[in-house]
Amino acid sequence: MTSSDTHKSRAKDWFSNLQLDICKEFEALEEAVTPPLYHGEPGKFEFTPWERKKGPNGEDQGGGRMGMLRGRLFEKAGVHFSCVYGKFSEAFQAQIPGADQSGGAFWASGISLIVHPRNPKVPSVHMNTRMLVTSQSWFGGGADLTPVLDFQRDENHPLAQQFHGAMKDACEKHDPAYFPKFKQWCDEYFYLPHREEPRGIGGIFYDRHNSGNWEDDFAFTQDVGRAFLDIYPSLVRQTYEHSWSDAERDEQLVRRGRYVEFNLLYDRGTTFGLKTGGNVNSILSSMPPLVKWP
Amino acid sequence: MTSSDTHKSRAKDWFSNLQLDICKEFEALEEAVTPPLYHGEPGKFEFTPWERKKGPNGEDQGGGRMGMLRGRLFEKAGVHFSCVYGKFSEAFQAQIPGADQSGGAFWASGISLIVHPRNPKVPSVHMNTRMLVTSQSWFGGGADLTPVLDFQRDENHPLAQQFHGAMKDACEKHDPAYFPKFKQWCDEYFYLPHREEPRGIGGIFYDRHNSGNWEDDFAFTQDVGRAFLDIYPSLVRQTYEHSWSDAERDEQLVRRGRYVEFNLLYDRGTTFGLKTGGNVNSILSSMPPLVKWP
């Protein structure tokens, strides 16, 4: 394996702490909202640790910590940390760079989150960053915003502009080529061909990212996380006091159906995970709480 | 092509008329229900004819007639007839028996339906039968019942027993081997491996069915349609006056999520249709009107 134990340990600690920082921030937003738009108690995260099943010789293969919040501002939010390792199945091995050369051995740690706000004026969001090690080592992930109301689903809307701006700043600290490349990759990935529709307004997406400088690549992935932690709560605070109509709630519920379609038809993590015996609860925690196909 | 124009014309007329007969029966059920359990006007089918795009030389390639009802008993029901023909794409050709030998030419007609009742005590149902012609000719399809409440999701429940009994009778008029074979095929097909759950309580499923006797195969497919037209409305009448609790409505909405997962992850018709430019509205008309992933 090309990445040292120190690298792995630093990356793992980062993802684990980022999960807790994001959850704390989301809970503060839950506290901040008030009636008449929001009812009931502020939501709190429930954390559920889980373990991968033991290896063939009883060896530990890692696990994770699911964080789920069902609240008044965030109708459903999942923020998950994981650190898993062991050997890929032979079928999977062929699909992962460097896994043949490592005899299938791998190590992976990351954070993934998805937020479905109750208020249709508050955009949904997805963020996921990870470090992978086989005989090679790389980072991957990104963050993308899904406003659910048509009038917000536009590159020129202030919410979209701020989100793209934050991701651009994170990229440009490292390489001016990153942002245009990773933004385009995001637009291509989060697209529903059968609807001829983008999932949201985009963001950034990168994978198999190894510039040759681990410190800089790690710092980049950290900057994406920090950018998310700063910008998304800001967008939430800008929108959560706007009231909404029944028609807007309906538009949100229908739009969430597109999210389901994307995840079950196209998302590689979801379909691969489900078809190869992954943790169903964790994988499908991204599904929206209430959806309409009228 | 092995099947005569007379065969095609008779099959097409059967599917087309069966659609109208089923719609009439469903509308009668909409009329029969009353407050306090059901509100508003009885639902009526809206029929929407559609055409496949013309062939490379402007030739007609068939089309269909979608029937959608959004009512008080049937929250959403789609009953669709289609008759399409032309040439398969080369990629598809390889997957269809006899299509290479026909130079890709095909003819297909069928009916497909899905019902999502409002009352959780009334089971959902799916039925789909079709005739296909390439250089070979066959029938395929089946009918399966999806009760959404746990206590009904049991082979020994009277609803399940009656449904299986009706399908068994349709099969046994033709061959005593059909029912056990087609019932097992159904159980295997309508299964969610990631949940380790059956979709419903089963029914029958058959495909590439050609016994060598077209008349008998056509009569069998007609008997499946007639059995459906008799048994499902009977099950609806046995259950529609039973009131339901909020908890049962919730159980229904969650169970519908499994239906979505099956259709988008595994159903060959859905995934193939969506990924190859089929009629999105028609294909996704099977999606439940309201769904929960809590």
XYZ file of C-alpha atoms in Angstrom:
588
model
C 0.000 0.000 0.000
C 1.331 3.395 -0.980
C -0.225 5.435 1.773
C 1.301 5.355 5.224
C -0.557 4.525 8.388
C -0.146 8.151 9.390
C -1.983 9.290 6.282
C -4.803 6.863 6.926
C -5.061 7.830 10.535
C -5.113 11.560 9.766
C -7.753 11.131 7.042
C -9.921 8.927 9.255
C -9.767 11.438 12.129
C -10.692 14.247 9.759
C -13.783 12.493 8.395
C -14.850 11.390 11.868
C -14.497 14.893 13.332
C -16.124 16.511 10.321
C -19.181 14.309 10.847
C -19.483 15.541 14.439
C -18.902 19.200 13.487
C -21.582 19.058 10.790
C -24.046 17.347 13.113
C -23.437 20.024 15.781
C -24.071 22.767 13.211
C -27.273 21.110 11.974
C -28.518 20.757 15.548
C -27.861 24.457 16.122
C -30.005 25.226 13.060
C -32.746 22.981 14.462
C -32.610 25.068 17.670
C -32.733 28.354 15.759
C -36.046 27.844 13.961
C -39.342 28.681 15.656
C -43.128 28.511 15.247
C -45.303 29.252 13.355
C -43.308 27.710 10.475
C -41.721 24.937 12.535
C -43.363 22.807 15.208
C -42.257 20.444 17.924
C -38.914 20.034 19.598
C -35.620 20.736 17.808
C -34.283 17.510 16.280
C -31.177 15.766 17.641
C -28.886 13.335 15.858
C -29.100 9.683 16.794
C -25.787 7.948 16.283
C -25.673 4.259 15.498
C -22.310 2.519 15.325
C -22.121 -0.473 13.012
C -19.463 -3.059 12.162
C -18.733 -4.905 8.952
C -18.906 -8.613 9.413
C -15.628 -10.216 10.458
C -13.207 -11.501 7.806
C -12.653 -15.191 6.986
C -10.220 -15.542 9.918
C -12.323 -13.499 12.304
C -10.407 -10.304 11.619
C -11.896 -6.874 12.175
C -13.001 -5.210 8.919
C -13.996 -1.814 10.213
C -17.396 -0.180 10.313
C -18.888 3.219 10.814
C -21.126 5.581 12.692
C -24.486 6.499 11.149
C -25.948 9.809 12.243
C -29.664 10.385 11.578
C -31.730 13.419 12.470
C -35.487 13.658 12.010
C -36.339 17.172 12.975
C -38.528 20.193 12.410
C -36.242 22.084 10.015
C -34.504 19.020 8.608
C -37.288 16.558 7.888
C -34.601 13.896 7.442
C -30.824 14.224 7.448
C -28.215 11.483 7.389
C -24.544 12.233 8.147
C -22.422 9.100 8.105
C -18.805 8.334 8.861
C -17.154 5.056 7.915
C -13.756 3.426 7.954
C -13.710 -0.015 6.348
C -10.985 -2.373 5.201
C -10.312 -5.952 4.207
C -10.397 -7.619 0.802
C -12.638 -6.841 -2.153
C -14.495 -9.725 -3.771
C -12.872 -10.818 -7.035
C -15.727 -9.363 -9.070
C -15.299 -5.951 -7.444
C -11.501 -6.065 -7.512
C -11.417 -5.734 -11.296
C -13.331 -2.443 -11.110
C -11.059 -0.673 -8.628
C -7.690 0.797 -9.641
C -4.768 -0.957 -8.010
C -6.884 -3.626 -6.338
C -5.490 -6.470 -8.437
C -1.971 -5.462 -7.452
C -2.908 -5.344 -3.769
C -4.403 -8.836 -3.944
C -7.794 -7.210 -3.324
C -6.714 -5.532 -0.102
C -8.251 -2.109 0.483
C -8.793 0.571 3.083
C -11.415 3.311 2.784
C -12.660 6.055 5.022
C -15.107 8.841 4.344
C -18.116 10.918 5.185
C -21.401 11.007 3.304
C -24.424 13.142 3.966
C -27.792 13.974 2.545
C -30.309 16.507 3.808
C -34.040 16.712 3.049
C -35.345 19.945 4.612
C -39.036 20.300 5.377
C -39.288 23.817 3.921
C -39.274 23.626 0.096
C -37.463 26.983 -0.015
C -34.455 25.398 1.726
C -32.455 23.384 -0.827
C -31.520 19.729 -0.378
C -27.847 18.936 -0.367
C -25.470 16.009 -0.724
C -21.809 15.810 0.266
C -19.471 12.872 0.264
C -15.680 12.769 0.520
C -13.449 9.758 1.035
C -9.918 8.400 0.884
C -9.267 5.040 -0.728
C -6.172 2.857 -0.561
C -5.386 -0.255 -2.601
C -1.925 -0.592 -4.159
C -2.741 2.989 -5.121
C -4.226 5.754 -3.009
C -6.596 8.571 -3.858
C -9.338 10.928 -2.694
C -12.787 11.339 -4.175
C -16.098 13.013 -3.532
C -17.752 16.356 -3.881
C -20.770 18.371 -2.871
C -23.858 19.304 -4.864
C -26.977 21.330 -4.178
C -30.530 20.326 -5.129
C -33.014 23.191 -4.840
C -36.456 21.625 -5.225
C -38.443 24.605 -6.517
C -38.145 25.488 -10.193
C -37.402 29.172 -9.631
C -34.326 28.257 -7.580
C -33.045 25.640 -10.006
C -30.967 28.063 -12.009
C -27.211 28.739 -12.089
C -27.921 32.446 -11.708
C -30.047 32.162 -8.602
C -28.184 33.646 -5.598
C -28.265 30.312 -3.741
C -26.626 28.528 -6.667
C -24.104 31.323 -7.138
C -23.044 31.250 -3.496
C -22.750 27.463 -3.479
C -20.657 27.399 -6.643
C -18.579 30.304 -5.300
C -17.769 28.398 -2.113
C -16.707 25.294 -4.049
C -14.697 27.424 -6.433
C -12.789 29.026 -3.552
C -12.009 25.603 -2.071
C -10.699 24.432 -5.452
C -8.674 27.511 -6.279
C -6.561 27.289 -3.175
C -5.065 24.210 -4.800
C -5.214 24.362 -8.594
C -7.034 26.770 -10.954
C -7.817 23.782 -13.201
C -9.815 21.953 -10.501
C -13.030 23.977 -10.418
C -14.013 23.933 -14.105
C -13.090 20.245 -14.367
C -14.840 19.114 -11.179
C -17.894 21.287 -11.825
C -18.375 19.729 -15.265
C -17.864 16.236 -13.845
C -20.608 16.988 -11.309
C -23.017 18.205 -13.992
C -22.394 15.055 -16.006
C -22.740 12.677 -13.075
C -25.868 14.123 -11.433
C -28.045 13.966 -14.535
C -31.217 11.953 -15.244
C -31.052 10.906 -18.911
C -34.594 9.464 -18.945
C -35.960 12.847 -17.830
C -33.348 14.884 -19.679
C -32.993 16.791 -16.406
C -30.120 17.667 -14.067
C -30.647 16.453 -10.488
C -29.896 19.860 -9.020
C -27.761 22.898 -9.815
C -24.513 20.960 -9.456
C -21.416 21.641 -7.430
C -18.202 19.642 -7.723
C -17.414 15.953 -8.174
C -13.962 14.370 -8.301
C -12.691 10.817 -8.139
C -9.426 8.865 -8.247
C -7.796 12.126 -7.359
C -4.050 11.771 -6.758
C -1.915 14.738 -7.816
C 1.271 13.083 -6.529
C 1.184 15.293 -3.440
C -0.797 13.557 -0.668
C -0.593 16.542 1.681
C -2.147 18.830 -0.912
C -4.809 16.304 -1.913
C -5.771 15.795 1.725
C -5.831 19.555 2.289
C -8.090 19.897 -0.767
C -10.555 17.314 0.550
C -10.471 19.098 3.916
C -11.185 22.412 2.184
C -14.191 20.909 0.418
C -15.492 19.763 3.793
C -14.868 23.170 5.383
C -16.477 24.956 2.430
C -19.561 22.766 2.821
C -19.715 23.353 6.592
C -19.636 27.086 5.978
C -21.864 27.550 2.924
C -24.737 25.133 3.426
C -25.740 26.392 6.890
C -25.519 29.909 5.459
C -27.929 29.014 2.635
C -30.251 27.416 5.187
C -30.233 30.572 7.337
C -31.033 32.694 4.268
C -34.110 30.637 3.407
C -35.569 29.004 6.506
C -37.773 31.919 7.500
C -39.528 32.003 4.122
C -42.990 30.519 4.370
C -44.251 28.107 1.743
C -47.533 27.183 0.063
C -49.148 23.768 -0.363
C -48.295 23.988 -4.061
C -44.619 24.482 -3.189
C -44.707 21.545 -0.783
C -46.189 19.472 -3.620
C -43.482 20.600 -6.012
C -40.898 19.534 -3.421
C -42.451 16.085 -2.959
C -42.537 15.492 -6.722
C -38.968 16.726 -7.137
C -37.872 14.305 -4.423
C -39.133 11.526 -6.687
C -36.443 12.490 -9.188
C -33.930 12.098 -6.403
C -35.177 8.563 -5.769
C -35.077 7.789 -9.487
C -31.486 9.006 -9.729
C -30.286 7.088 -6.683
C -31.907 3.771 -7.572
C -31.316 3.881 -11.331
C -27.906 5.511 -11.688
C -25.986 6.212 -8.488
C -23.033 3.839 -8.461
C -22.666 3.787 -4.678
C -26.326 2.975 -4.124
C -26.847 0.344 -6.801
C -23.519 -1.364 -6.209
C -23.958 -1.320 -2.441
C -27.469 -2.757 -2.591
C -26.654 -5.442 -5.109
C -23.578 -6.680 -3.219
C -24.873 -6.917 0.319
C -23.972 -3.493 1.742
C -25.602 -1.985 4.845
C -29.144 -1.391 3.511
C -30.139 0.957 6.329
C -27.155 3.167 5.789
C -27.314 3.133 1.975
C -31.035 3.848 1.837
C -30.938 6.451 4.608
C -30.596 8.894 1.708
C -34.164 8.229 0.545
C -36.497 11.195 1.068
C -38.963 10.873 3.960
C -42.059 11.623 1.851
C -42.344 11.524 -1.941
C -45.050 11.965 -4.569
C -45.430 10.578 -8.060
C -48.809 12.167 -8.872
C -42.347 -14.269 -39.012
C -43.997 -17.398 -37.727
C -47.219 -15.866 -36.545
C -49.865 -14.960 -39.067
C -51.474 -11.572 -39.403
C -54.674 -13.156 -38.113
C -52.935 -14.197 -34.903
C -51.541 -10.723 -34.397
C -54.829 -9.074 -35.099
C -56.734 -11.370 -32.712
C -54.167 -10.868 -29.928
C -54.156 -7.103 -30.404
C -57.940 -6.913 -30.284
C -57.976 -9.029 -27.134
C -55.493 -6.799 -25.263
C -57.236 -3.646 -26.434
C -60.667 -4.867 -25.361
C -59.347 -6.254 -22.085
C -58.006 -2.802 -21.236
C -61.431 -1.276 -21.754
C -63.212 -4.038 -19.818
C -60.865 -3.651 -16.846
C -61.225 0.128 -16.871
C -65.011 -0.185 -16.911
C -64.893 -2.562 -13.954
C -62.576 -0.259 -11.988
C -64.868 2.701 -12.669
C -67.819 0.687 -11.363
C -65.862 0.045 -8.162
C -65.139 3.785 -7.893
C -68.905 4.383 -8.123
C -69.676 1.750 -5.504
C -67.685 3.242 -2.611
C -69.166 5.929 -0.374
C -68.387 8.341 2.475
C -67.285 8.359 5.245
C -64.325 6.242 4.063
C -64.148 7.719 0.573
C -64.542 11.353 -0.431
C -65.086 13.300 -3.596
C -66.391 12.197 -6.962
C -65.836 8.689 -8.320
C -62.677 8.598 -10.469
C -62.821 8.152 -14.238
C -60.103 6.892 -16.564
C -58.347 9.406 -18.749
C -57.132 7.799 -21.948
C -54.098 9.173 -23.748
C -53.153 7.727 -27.119
C -49.471 7.848 -27.987
C -47.397 6.940 -31.028
C -43.860 5.634 -31.313
C -41.703 7.890 -33.405
C -41.742 7.093 -37.122
C -39.159 4.701 -38.576
C -36.160 5.750 -40.686
C -38.334 5.901 -43.830
C -41.254 7.585 -42.103
C -43.053 4.300 -41.504
C -45.607 3.860 -38.731
C -44.191 1.981 -35.732
C -47.313 1.618 -33.632
C -48.124 3.096 -30.261
C -50.603 2.649 -27.492
C -53.347 3.947 -25.280
C -52.494 4.874 -21.696
C -55.363 4.768 -19.230
C -54.902 6.576 -15.916
C -57.390 6.893 -13.079
C -56.848 9.016 -9.982
C -59.832 8.323 -7.816
C -61.204 7.942 -4.312
C -60.919 4.136 -4.035
C -58.006 3.772 -6.439
C -55.560 6.500 -5.445
C -53.727 5.822 -8.702
C -54.299 3.140 -11.320
C -52.678 2.764 -14.733
C -54.088 0.354 -17.327
C -52.183 0.510 -20.589
C -52.580 -1.098 -23.992
C -49.854 -1.037 -26.608
C -49.139 -2.441 -30.052
C -45.667 -1.606 -31.341
C -43.517 -2.845 -34.189
C -40.476 -2.017 -36.257
C -36.848 -2.975 -35.775
C -34.936 -3.501 -32.529
C -31.652 -1.662 -32.092
C -28.671 -3.975 -32.594
C -27.856 -3.922 -28.892
C -31.373 -5.050 -27.990
C -31.618 -7.559 -30.847
C -29.035 -9.846 -29.226
C -31.182 -10.137 -26.083
C -34.421 -11.200 -27.781
C -34.977 -14.741 -29.053
C -35.300 -14.926 -32.820
C -34.544 -11.239 -33.377
C -31.237 -11.874 -35.138
C -32.983 -14.195 -37.593
C -35.696 -11.611 -38.273
C -33.095 -8.932 -39.000
C -34.299 -7.160 -35.859
C -37.916 -6.973 -37.001
C -40.467 -7.375 -34.211
C -44.112 -6.966 -33.364
C -45.451 -6.759 -29.819
C -48.826 -6.115 -28.277
C -49.930 -6.278 -24.667
C -51.639 -4.863 -21.645
C -49.994 -3.756 -18.411
C -51.612 -2.461 -15.280
C -50.792 -1.426 -11.762
C -53.175 -0.350 -9.027
C -52.398 1.618 -5.855
C -55.581 1.686 -3.734
C -56.029 4.400 -1.113
C -57.272 1.966 1.561
C -54.325 -0.032 2.958
C -56.641 -3.010 3.492
C -57.167 -3.253 -0.299
C -54.123 -4.950 -1.865
C -52.115 -3.467 -4.719
C -51.946 -5.501 -7.887
C -49.954 -5.785 -11.093
C -50.894 -7.587 -14.302
C -49.166 -7.650 -17.634
C -49.661 -9.970 -20.592
C -48.263 -9.654 -24.089
C -47.599 -11.407 -27.399
C -44.224 -10.998 -29.095
C -43.195 -11.865 -32.631
C -39.688 -11.927 -34.114
C -38.669 -14.907 -36.249
C -40.253 -16.707 -33.295
C -43.502 -15.961 -31.533
C -44.521 -16.274 -27.881
C -46.675 -15.021 -25.040
C -45.520 -13.742 -21.676
C -46.789 -12.041 -18.575
C -48.591 -12.817 -15.379
C -50.389 -11.299 -12.434
C -49.243 -10.793 -8.858
C -50.802 -9.385 -5.709
C -49.100 -7.019 -3.246
C -50.974 -6.675 0.026
C -49.324 -3.788 1.878
C -50.174 -4.694 5.484
C -48.076 -7.341 7.204
C -51.016 -9.408 8.437
C -52.218 -9.873 4.842
C -48.787 -10.705 3.425
C -49.129 -14.429 3.994
C -49.864 -17.306 1.610
C -52.550 -18.525 4.001
C -54.456 -15.268 4.191
C -57.846 -15.644 2.453
C -56.990 -12.874 -0.052
C -53.796 -14.647 -1.074
C -55.548 -18.006 -1.230
C -58.285 -16.688 -3.491
C -55.808 -14.943 -5.782
C -53.631 -18.033 -6.122
C -56.757 -20.152 -6.608
C -57.911 -17.982 -9.500
C -54.525 -18.161 -11.208
C -54.370 -21.896 -10.595
C -57.753 -22.413 -12.272
C -56.641 -20.382 -15.303
C -53.492 -22.487 -15.576
C -55.114 -25.867 -15.076
C -57.486 -25.475 -17.975
C -54.369 -25.782 -20.126
C -51.651 -27.843 -18.440
C -51.319 -29.116 -14.856
C -47.594 -28.300 -15.003
C -48.193 -24.578 -15.584
C -49.290 -23.419 -12.150
C -46.429 -24.748 -9.988
C -43.876 -23.625 -12.576
C -45.310 -20.143 -13.158
C -45.986 -19.578 -9.447
C -42.357 -20.328 -8.583
C -41.129 -18.116 -11.426
C -43.241 -15.291 -9.986
C -41.839 -15.778 -6.468
C -38.307 -15.669 -7.845
C -38.865 -12.622 -10.041
C -40.747 -10.381 -7.595
C -38.138 -10.545 -4.834
C -35.985 -7.801 -3.299
C -32.588 -9.380 -2.541
C -31.273 -6.291 -0.695
C -34.219 -6.507 1.729
C -34.453 -10.302 1.628
C -38.181 -9.706 1.105
C -40.761 -10.818 -1.467
C -42.539 -7.899 -3.161
C -45.977 -9.320 -2.426
C -47.614 -12.732 -2.048
C -46.888 -13.726 -5.646
C -49.141 -15.002 -8.388
C -47.900 -16.294 -11.737
C -45.176 -15.194 -14.146
C -44.369 -16.748 -17.516
C -42.257 -15.698 -20.470
C -41.183 -16.928 -23.907
C -44.180 -19.204 -23.699
C -44.743 -21.203 -26.883
C -46.125 -24.698 -26.439
C -46.282 -25.281 -30.186
C -50.047 -24.667 -30.142
C -50.753 -20.950 -30.719
C -54.482 -21.350 -30.157
C -53.954 -22.871 -26.757
C -51.270 -20.349 -25.764
C -53.539 -17.463 -26.763
C -56.453 -19.033 -24.886
C -54.207 -19.374 -21.823
C -53.211 -15.699 -21.928
C -56.904 -14.819 -22.335
C -57.752 -16.985 -19.326
C -55.145 -15.175 -17.223
C -56.762 -11.872 -18.210
C -60.269 -13.165 -17.448
C -59.112 -14.625 -14.112
C -57.660 -11.233 -13.181
C -60.813 -9.379 -14.243
C -62.849 -11.667 -12.017
C -60.685 -12.092 -8.915
C -59.181 -8.663 -8.308
C -62.471 -6.756 -8.231
C -63.790 -9.473 -5.924
C -60.864 -8.951 -3.512
C -61.466 -5.194 -3.675
C -65.152 -5.646 -2.806
C -64.226 -7.870 0.139
C -61.931 -5.237 1.640
C -62.990 -1.746 0.603
C -65.460 -1.214 3.436
C -62.859 -1.931 6.114
C -61.723 1.280 7.771
C -58.057 1.898 8.426
C -55.888 3.629 11.013
C -53.147 6.229 10.527
C -50.636 3.522 11.476
C -51.964 1.304 8.670
C -51.786 4.178 6.191
C -48.161 4.676 7.279
C -47.399 0.989 6.840
C -48.851 1.222 3.324
C -46.741 4.271 2.412
C -43.564 2.574 3.639
C -44.425 -0.662 1.835
C -44.918 1.325 -1.363
C -41.267 2.348 -1.048
C -40.323 -1.297 -1.529
C -42.355 -1.255 -4.713
C -40.351 1.732 -5.952
C -37.097 0.039 -4.994
C -38.066 -3.113 -6.892
C -39.156 -1.273 -10.016
C -36.132 1.011 -10.267
C -33.481 -1.489 -9.157
C -34.627 -4.784 -10.661
C -37.641 -4.666 -12.964
C -36.362 -5.407 -16.448
C -39.145 -3.585 -18.250
C -38.687 -0.422 -16.201
C -34.908 -0.192 -16.184
C -34.525 -1.219 -19.813
C -37.298 1.097 -20.951
C -35.898 4.099 -19.084
C -32.333 3.556 -20.159
C -33.205 3.161 -23.839
C -35.550 6.058 -24.438
C -38.952 4.498 -23.788
C -42.101 6.510 -22.986
C -41.155 7.838 -19.510
C -44.713 8.840 -18.600
C -46.065 5.432 -19.413
C -43.213 3.484 -17.792
C -43.231 5.517 -14.585
C -47.023 5.651 -14.341
C -46.537 2.582 -12.124
C -44.895 4.665 -9.392
C -47.031 4.989 -6.260
C -48.719 8.381 -5.734
C -47.357 8.921 -2.204
C -44.466 7.080 -0.558
C -42.565 7.226 2.730
C -39.021 6.286 3.629
C -39.153 7.275 7.308
